Tab-separated table of C-alpha atoms in Angstrom:
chain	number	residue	atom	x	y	z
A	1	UNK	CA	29.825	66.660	164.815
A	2	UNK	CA	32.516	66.801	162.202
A	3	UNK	CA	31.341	67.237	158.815
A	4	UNK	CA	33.128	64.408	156.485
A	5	UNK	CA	34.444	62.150	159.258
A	6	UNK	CA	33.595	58.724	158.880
A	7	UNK	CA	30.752	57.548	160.694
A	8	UNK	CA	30.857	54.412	162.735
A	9	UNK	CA	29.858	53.073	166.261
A	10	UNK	CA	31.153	50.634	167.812
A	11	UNK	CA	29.128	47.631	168.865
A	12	UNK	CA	26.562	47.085	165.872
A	13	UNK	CA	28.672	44.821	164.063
A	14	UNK	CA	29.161	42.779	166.827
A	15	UNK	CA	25.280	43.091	167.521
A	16	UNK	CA	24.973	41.998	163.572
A	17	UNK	CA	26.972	38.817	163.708
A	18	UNK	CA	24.825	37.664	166.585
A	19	UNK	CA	21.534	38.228	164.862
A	20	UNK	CA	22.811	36.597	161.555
A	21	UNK	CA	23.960	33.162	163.902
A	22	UNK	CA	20.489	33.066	165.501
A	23	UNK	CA	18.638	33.433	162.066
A	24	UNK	CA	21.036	29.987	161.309
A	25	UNK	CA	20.329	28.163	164.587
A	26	UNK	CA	16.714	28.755	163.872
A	27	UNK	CA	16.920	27.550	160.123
A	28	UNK	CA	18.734	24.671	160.591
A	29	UNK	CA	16.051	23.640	163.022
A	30	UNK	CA	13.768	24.060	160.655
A	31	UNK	CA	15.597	21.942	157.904
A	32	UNK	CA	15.518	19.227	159.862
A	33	UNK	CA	12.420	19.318	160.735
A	34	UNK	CA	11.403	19.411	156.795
A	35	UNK	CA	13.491	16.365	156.479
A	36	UNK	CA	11.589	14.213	159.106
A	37	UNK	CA	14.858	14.919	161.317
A	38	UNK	CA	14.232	15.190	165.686
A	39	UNK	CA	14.579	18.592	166.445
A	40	UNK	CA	15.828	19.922	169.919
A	41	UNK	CA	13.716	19.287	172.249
A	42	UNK	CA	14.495	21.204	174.918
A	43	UNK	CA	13.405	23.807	177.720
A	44	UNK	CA	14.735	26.195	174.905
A	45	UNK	CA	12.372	25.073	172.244
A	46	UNK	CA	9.852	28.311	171.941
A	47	UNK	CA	13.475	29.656	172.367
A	48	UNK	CA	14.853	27.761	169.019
A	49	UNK	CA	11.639	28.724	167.202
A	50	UNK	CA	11.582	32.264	167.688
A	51	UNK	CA	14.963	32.698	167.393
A	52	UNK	CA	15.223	33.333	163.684
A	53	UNK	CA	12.303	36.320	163.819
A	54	UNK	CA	13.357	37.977	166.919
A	55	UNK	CA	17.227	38.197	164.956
A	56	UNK	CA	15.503	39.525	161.636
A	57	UNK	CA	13.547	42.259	164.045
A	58	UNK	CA	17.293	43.014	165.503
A	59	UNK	CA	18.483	43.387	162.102
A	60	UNK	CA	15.443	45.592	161.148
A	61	UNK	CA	15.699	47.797	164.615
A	62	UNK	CA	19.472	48.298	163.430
A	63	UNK	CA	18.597	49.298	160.063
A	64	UNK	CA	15.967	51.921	160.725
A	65	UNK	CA	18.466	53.740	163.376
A	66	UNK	CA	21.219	53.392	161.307
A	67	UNK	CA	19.838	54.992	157.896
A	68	UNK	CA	18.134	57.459	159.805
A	69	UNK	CA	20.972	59.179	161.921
A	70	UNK	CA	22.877	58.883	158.595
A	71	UNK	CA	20.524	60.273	156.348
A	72	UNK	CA	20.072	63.230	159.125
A	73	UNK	CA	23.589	63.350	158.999
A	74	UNK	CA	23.926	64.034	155.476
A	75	UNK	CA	21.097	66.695	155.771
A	76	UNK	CA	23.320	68.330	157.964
A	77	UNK	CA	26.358	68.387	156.545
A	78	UNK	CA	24.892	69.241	152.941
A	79	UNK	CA	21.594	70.770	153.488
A	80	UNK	CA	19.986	68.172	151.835
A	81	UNK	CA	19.676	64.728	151.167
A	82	UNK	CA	21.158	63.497	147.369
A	83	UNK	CA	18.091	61.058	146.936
A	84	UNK	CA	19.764	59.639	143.665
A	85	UNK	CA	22.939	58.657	145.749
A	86	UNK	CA	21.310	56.988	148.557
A	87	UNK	CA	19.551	55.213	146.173
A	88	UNK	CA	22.809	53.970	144.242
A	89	UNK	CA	24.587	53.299	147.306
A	90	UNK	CA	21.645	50.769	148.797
A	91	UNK	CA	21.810	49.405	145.188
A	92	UNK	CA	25.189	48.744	144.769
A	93	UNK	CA	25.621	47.436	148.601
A	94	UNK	CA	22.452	45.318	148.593
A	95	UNK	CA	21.891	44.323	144.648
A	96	UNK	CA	24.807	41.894	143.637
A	97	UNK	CA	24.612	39.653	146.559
A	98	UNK	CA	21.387	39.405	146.020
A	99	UNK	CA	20.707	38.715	142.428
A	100	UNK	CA	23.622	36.004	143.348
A	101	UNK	CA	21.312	34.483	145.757
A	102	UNK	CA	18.585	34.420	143.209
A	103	UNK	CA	21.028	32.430	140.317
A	104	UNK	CA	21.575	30.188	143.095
A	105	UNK	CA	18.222	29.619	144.397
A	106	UNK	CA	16.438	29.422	141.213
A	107	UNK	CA	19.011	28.056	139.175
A	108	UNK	CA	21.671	26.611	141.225
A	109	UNK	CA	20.192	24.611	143.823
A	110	UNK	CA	17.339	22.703	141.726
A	111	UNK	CA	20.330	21.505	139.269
A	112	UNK	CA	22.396	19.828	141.451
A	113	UNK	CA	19.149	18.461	143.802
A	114	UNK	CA	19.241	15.953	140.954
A	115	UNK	CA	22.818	14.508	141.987
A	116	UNK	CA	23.212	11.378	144.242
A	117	UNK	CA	24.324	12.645	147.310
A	118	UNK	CA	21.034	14.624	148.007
A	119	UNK	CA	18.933	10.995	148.175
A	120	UNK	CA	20.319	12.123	151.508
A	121	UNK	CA	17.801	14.688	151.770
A	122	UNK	CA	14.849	12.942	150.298
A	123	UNK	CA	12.285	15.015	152.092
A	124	UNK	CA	14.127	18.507	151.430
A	125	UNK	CA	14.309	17.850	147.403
A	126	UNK	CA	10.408	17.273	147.511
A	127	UNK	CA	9.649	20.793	148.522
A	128	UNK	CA	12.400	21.763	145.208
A	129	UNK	CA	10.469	19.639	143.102
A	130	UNK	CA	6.992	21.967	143.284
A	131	UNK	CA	6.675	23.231	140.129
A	132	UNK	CA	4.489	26.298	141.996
A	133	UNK	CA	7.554	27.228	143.474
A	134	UNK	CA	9.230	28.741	140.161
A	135	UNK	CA	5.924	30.016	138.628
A	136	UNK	CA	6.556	32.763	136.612
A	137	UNK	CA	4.888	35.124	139.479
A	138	UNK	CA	6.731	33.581	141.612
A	139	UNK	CA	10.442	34.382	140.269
A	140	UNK	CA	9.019	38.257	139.475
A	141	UNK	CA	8.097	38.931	143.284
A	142	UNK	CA	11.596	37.100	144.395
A	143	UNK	CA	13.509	39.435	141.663
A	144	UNK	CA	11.072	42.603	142.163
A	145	UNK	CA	11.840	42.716	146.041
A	146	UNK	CA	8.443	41.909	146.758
A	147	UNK	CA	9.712	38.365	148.049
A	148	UNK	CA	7.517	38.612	151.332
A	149	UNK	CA	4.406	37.917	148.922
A	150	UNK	CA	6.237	34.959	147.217
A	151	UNK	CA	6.253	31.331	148.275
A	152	UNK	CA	9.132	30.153	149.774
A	153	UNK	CA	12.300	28.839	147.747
A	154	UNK	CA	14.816	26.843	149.434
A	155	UNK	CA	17.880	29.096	149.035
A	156	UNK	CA	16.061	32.792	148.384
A	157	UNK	CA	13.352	32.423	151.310
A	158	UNK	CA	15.277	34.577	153.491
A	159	UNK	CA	15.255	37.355	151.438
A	160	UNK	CA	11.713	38.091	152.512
A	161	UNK	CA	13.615	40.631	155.006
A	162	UNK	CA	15.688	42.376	152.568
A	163	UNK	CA	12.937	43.046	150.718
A	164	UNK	CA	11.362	44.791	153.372
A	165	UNK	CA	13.952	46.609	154.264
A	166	UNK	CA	14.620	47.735	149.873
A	167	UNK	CA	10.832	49.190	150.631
A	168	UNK	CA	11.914	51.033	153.331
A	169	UNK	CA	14.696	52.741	151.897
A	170	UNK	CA	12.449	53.715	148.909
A	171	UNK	CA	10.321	56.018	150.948
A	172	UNK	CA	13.148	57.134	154.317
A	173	UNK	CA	14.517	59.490	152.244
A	174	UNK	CA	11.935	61.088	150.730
A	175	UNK	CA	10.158	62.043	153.984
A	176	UNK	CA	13.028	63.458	155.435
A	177	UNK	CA	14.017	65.154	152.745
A	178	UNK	CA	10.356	66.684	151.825
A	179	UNK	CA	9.557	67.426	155.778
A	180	UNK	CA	11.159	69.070	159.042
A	181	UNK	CA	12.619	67.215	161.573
A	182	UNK	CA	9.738	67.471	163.968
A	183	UNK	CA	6.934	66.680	161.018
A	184	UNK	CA	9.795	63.638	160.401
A	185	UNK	CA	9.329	62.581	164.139
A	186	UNK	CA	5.593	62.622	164.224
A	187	UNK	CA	5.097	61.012	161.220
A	188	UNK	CA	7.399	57.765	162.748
A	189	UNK	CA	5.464	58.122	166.121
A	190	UNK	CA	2.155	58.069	164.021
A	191	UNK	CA	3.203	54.754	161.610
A	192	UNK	CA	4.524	53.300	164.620
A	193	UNK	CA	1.188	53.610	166.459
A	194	UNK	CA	-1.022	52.958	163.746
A	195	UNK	CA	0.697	50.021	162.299
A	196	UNK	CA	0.993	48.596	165.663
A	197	UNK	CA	-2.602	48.669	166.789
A	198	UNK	CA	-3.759	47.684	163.493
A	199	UNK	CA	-1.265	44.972	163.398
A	200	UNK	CA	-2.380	43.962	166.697
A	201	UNK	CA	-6.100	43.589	165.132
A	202	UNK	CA	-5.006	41.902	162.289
A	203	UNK	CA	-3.165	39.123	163.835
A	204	UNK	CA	-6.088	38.684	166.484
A	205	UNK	CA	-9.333	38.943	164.532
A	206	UNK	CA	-8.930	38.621	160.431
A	207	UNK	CA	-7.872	34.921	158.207
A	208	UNK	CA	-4.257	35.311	157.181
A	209	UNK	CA	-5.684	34.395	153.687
A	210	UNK	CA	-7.245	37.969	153.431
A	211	UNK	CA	-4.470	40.660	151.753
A	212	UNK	CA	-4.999	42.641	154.743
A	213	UNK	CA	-3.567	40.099	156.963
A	214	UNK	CA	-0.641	39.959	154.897
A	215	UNK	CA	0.141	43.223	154.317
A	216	UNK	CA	0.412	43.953	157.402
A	217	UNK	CA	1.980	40.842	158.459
A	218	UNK	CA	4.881	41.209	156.136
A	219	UNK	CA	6.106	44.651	155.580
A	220	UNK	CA	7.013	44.499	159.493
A	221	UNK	CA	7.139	48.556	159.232
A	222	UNK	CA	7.004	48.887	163.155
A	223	UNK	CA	10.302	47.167	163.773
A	224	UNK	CA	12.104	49.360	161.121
A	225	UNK	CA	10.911	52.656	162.646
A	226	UNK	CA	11.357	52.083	166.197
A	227	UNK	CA	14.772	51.623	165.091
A	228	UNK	CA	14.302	55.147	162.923
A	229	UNK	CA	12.756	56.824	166.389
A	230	UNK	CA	15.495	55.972	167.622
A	231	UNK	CA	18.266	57.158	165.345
A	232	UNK	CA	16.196	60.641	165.648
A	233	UNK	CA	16.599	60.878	169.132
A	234	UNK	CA	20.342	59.674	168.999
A	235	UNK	CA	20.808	62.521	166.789
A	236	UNK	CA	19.237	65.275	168.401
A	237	UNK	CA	19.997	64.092	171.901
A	238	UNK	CA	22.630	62.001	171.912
A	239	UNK	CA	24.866	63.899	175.435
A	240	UNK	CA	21.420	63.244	177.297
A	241	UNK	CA	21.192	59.841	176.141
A	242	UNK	CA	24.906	58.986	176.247
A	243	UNK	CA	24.393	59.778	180.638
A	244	UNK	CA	21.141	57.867	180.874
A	245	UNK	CA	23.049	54.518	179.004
A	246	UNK	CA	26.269	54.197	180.778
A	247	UNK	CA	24.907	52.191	183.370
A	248	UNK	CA	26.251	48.515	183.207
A	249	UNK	CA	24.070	47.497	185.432
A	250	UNK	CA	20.943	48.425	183.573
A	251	UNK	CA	22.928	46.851	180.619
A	252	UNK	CA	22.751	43.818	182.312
A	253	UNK	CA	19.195	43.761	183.304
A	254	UNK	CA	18.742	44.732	179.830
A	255	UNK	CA	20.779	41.573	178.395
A	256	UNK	CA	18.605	39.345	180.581
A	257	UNK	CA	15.536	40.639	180.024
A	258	UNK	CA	15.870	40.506	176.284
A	259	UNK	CA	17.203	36.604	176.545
A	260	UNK	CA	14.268	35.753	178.939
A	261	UNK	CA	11.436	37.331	176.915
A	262	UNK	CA	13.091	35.258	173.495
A	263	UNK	CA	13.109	32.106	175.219
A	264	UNK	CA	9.731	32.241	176.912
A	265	UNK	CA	6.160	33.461	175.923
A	266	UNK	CA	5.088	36.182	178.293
A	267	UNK	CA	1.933	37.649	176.940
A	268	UNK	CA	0.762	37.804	173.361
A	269	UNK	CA	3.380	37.400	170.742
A	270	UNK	CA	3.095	40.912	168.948
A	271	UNK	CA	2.907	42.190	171.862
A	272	UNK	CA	5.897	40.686	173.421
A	273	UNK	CA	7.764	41.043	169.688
A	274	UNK	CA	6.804	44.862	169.763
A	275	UNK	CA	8.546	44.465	173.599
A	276	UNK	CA	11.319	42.940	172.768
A	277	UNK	CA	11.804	45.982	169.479
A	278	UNK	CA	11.909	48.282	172.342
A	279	UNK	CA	14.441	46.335	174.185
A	280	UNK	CA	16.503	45.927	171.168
A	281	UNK	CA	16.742	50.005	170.240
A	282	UNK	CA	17.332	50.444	174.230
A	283	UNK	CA	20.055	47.668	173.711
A	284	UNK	CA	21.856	49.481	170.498
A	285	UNK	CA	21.863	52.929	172.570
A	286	UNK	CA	24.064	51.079	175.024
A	287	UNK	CA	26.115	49.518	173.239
A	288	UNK	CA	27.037	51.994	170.920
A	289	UNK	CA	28.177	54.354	174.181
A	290	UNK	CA	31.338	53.581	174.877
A	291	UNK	CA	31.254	54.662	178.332
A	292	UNK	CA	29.371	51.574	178.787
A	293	UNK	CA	32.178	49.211	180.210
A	294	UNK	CA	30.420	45.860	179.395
A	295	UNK	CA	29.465	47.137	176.194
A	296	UNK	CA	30.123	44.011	173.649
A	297	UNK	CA	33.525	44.569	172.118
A	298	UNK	CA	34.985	41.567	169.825
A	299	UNK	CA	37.143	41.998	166.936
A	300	UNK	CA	36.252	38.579	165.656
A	301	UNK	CA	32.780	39.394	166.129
A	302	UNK	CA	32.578	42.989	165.005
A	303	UNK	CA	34.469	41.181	161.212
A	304	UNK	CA	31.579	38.680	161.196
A	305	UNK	CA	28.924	41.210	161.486
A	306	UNK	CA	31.012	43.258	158.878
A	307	UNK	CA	29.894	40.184	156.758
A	308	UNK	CA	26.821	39.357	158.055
A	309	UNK	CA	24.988	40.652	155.117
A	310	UNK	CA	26.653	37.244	153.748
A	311	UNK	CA	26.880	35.183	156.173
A	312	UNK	CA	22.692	35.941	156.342
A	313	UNK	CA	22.299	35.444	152.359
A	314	UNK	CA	24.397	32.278	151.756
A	315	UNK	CA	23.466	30.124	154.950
A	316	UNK	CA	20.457	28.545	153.472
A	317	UNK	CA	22.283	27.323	150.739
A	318	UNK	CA	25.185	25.983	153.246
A	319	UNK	CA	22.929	23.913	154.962
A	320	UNK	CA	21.456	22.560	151.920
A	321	UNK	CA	25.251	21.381	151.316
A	322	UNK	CA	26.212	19.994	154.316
A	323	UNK	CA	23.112	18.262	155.744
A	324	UNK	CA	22.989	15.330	152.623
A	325	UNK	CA	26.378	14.657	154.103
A	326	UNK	CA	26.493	14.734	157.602
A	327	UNK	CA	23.058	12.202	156.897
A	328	UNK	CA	25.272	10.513	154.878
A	329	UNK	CA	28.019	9.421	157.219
A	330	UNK	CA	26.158	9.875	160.773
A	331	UNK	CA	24.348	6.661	161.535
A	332	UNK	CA	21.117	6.741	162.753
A	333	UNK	CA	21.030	10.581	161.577
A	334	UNK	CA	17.125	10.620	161.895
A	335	UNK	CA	17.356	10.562	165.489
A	336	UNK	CA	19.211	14.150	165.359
A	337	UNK	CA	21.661	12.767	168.326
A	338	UNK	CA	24.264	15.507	169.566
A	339	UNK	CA	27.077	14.583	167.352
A	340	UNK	CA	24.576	14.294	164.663
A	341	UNK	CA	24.301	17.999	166.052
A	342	UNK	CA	27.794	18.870	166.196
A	343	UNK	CA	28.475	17.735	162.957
A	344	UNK	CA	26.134	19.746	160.896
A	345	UNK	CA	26.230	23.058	163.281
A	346	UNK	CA	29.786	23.210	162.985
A	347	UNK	CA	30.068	22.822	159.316
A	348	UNK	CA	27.340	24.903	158.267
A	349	UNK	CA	28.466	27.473	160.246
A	350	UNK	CA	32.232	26.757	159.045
A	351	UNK	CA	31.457	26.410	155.482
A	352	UNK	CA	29.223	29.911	155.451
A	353	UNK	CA	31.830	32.066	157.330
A	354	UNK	CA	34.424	30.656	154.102
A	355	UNK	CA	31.858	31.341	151.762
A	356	UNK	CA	30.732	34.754	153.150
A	357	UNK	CA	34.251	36.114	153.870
A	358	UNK	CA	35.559	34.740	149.791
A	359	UNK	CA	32.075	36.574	149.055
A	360	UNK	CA	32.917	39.960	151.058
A	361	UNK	CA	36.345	40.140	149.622
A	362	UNK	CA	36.268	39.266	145.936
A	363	UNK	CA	32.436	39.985	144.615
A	364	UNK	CA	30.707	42.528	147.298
A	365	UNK	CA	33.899	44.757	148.334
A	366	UNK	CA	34.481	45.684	144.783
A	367	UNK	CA	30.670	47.299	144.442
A	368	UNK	CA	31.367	48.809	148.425
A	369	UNK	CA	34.274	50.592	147.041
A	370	UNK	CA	32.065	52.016	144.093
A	371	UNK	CA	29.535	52.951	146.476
A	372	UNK	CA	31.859	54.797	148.941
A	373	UNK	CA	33.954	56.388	146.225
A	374	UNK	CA	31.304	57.850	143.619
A	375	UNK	CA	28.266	58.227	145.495
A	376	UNK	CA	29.690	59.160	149.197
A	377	UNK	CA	27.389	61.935	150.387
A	378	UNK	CA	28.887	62.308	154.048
């Protein structure tokens, strides 16, 4: 490996963009639904309702290999890891946009809910209107990156992932730079087994009003370092895995494997969620080789998932826009026809891609630069 060559694989932007339009298929669903509006009902509907938590697991299984071969990288190349920098960059990557999303959500959103047009959305303004919702606590665990433990907001809800993944970053670091790589290893194998079973047991046996139930229901820790297992072993081992992923054949299987096991329960759902983890690290290793001739290659694609960080943050707050006026000027809206459909899919997902790419260039490039300029390590 060549020390101070940019680092980048092919594939996982591509592989980001999908994850970020699934999380939006499956929240648009879901507005509807909280505004009394017919939701697809289709052979796809366990398909539609998992969608948005099996493309948040993606995202996490991406973000646990990708920190980790990186941060082994840097060890490499440096002997060590700068903690302070890694901490800086994640800061200045992840903290604007989201202290954005926060003005919006908390500040934004419940102003203009008083205007006119959002009579449209009768239903969706009710759930603004709860006073609970911007409690003092409430705002503190949304700004702290604890938002997992907060109620949902309609605009910052979705940042229940990022927090996750902010706690994640806080410790990676530190236990790869206190222990060897093989101490590393067996500590992810242990977390991974541990917080699995007991996860397992949690969601089976114990009321999701106890704080056991929901600490291990939303830190989601398994996801993160299956993806970390997996940068390891793409690290140490990437020429044997490289020959054992070339296969586009096995890609394929893979591909419909994955899109059966998202659009129809199997066996138990952590257990077919913890599957489908697995399929999505075996998925990443394949796609990132490019021997792999099917391997997804888009240019459009990989520039949407080079935004997706956006494109994931703003979308909520997109469909809050358009949906008072698509109900506005669609008759018989309630009834959630197909042009009903058509109309509010294809300018949500218009009006977020403008949004997202005005975001990318003028507000979050200008802290990437910072972040790649003063505090590159490798």
């Amino acid at each position: 490996m060549i020390g101070k060559k940019k680092i980048f694989f092919n594939g996982l932007n591509e592989l980001r963009a999908i994850a970020a339009f699934g999380v939006i298929v499956h929240h648009l669903e879901q507005f509807k639904k909280l505004d009394g509006i017919k939701i697809f009902d289709t052979p796809f509907h366990y398909l539609v309702h998992s969608l948005g938590k099996s493309s948040v697991h993606l995202f996490f299984v991406l973000s646990g290999f990708l920190i980790t071969y990186l941060l082994f990288q840097e060890k490499q190349n440096n002997g060590k890891i700068h903690i302070k920098k890694f901490y800086l960059r994640r800061i200045y990557r992840i903290w604007p946009l989201y202290y954005l999303i926060m003005f919006i959500g908390f500040i934004v959103i419940p102003y203009i809910s008083n205007f006119d047009i959002f009579e449209n959305v009768a239903n969706l303004c009710r759930v603004i209107e709860n006073a609970d919702n911007y409690s003092a606590t409430n705002i503190a665990l949304y700004l702290g990156f604890l938002p997992q433990f907060a109620k949902p907001v309609l605009g910052v809800a979705q940042s229940w992932s990022i927090g996750i993944e902010e706690q994640f970053y806080l410790f990676i670091p530190l236990a790869l730079h206190l222990l060897t790589k093989k101490w590393f290893l067996r500590l992810l194998i242990v977390t991974l087994i541990c917080y699995s079973v007991a996860t397992f047991f949690v969601h089976d046996y114990l009321s999701y009003k106890t704080i056991v139930y929901k600490i291990f229901k939303f830190f989601k820790i398994q996801y993160l370092t299956i993806g970390a297992i997996g940068g390891y072993l793409y690290f140490f081992h990437s020429e044997m895995i490289k020959k054992w992923t070339s296969s586009k054949y096995i890609y394929t299987i893979l591909i419909v494997l994955i899109c059966y096991l998202m659009a129809v329960p199997v066996v138990g759902l952590k257990i077919q969620e913890f599957i489908l983890a697995i399929g999505y690290m075996i998925l990443i290793l394949m796609t990132i080789n490019s021997a792999n001739t099917l391997a997804l290659r888009n240019k459009s694609l990989a520039y949407l998932g080079k935004i997706s960080y956006g494109i994931y943050m703003y979308h909520p707050f997109m469909i809050f826009l358009v949906m008072p006026v698509v109900n506005k000027y669609v008759e018989n809206h309630v009834e959630g026809g197909v042009f009903y459909n058509l109309m509010l899919y294809i300018f949500t997902y218009m009006l977020t891609i403008i949004v997202s790419i005005l975001s990318y260039r003028f507000i979050e490039s200008k802290f990437i630069m910072i972040k790649d300029t003063k505090f590159k390590t490798i």
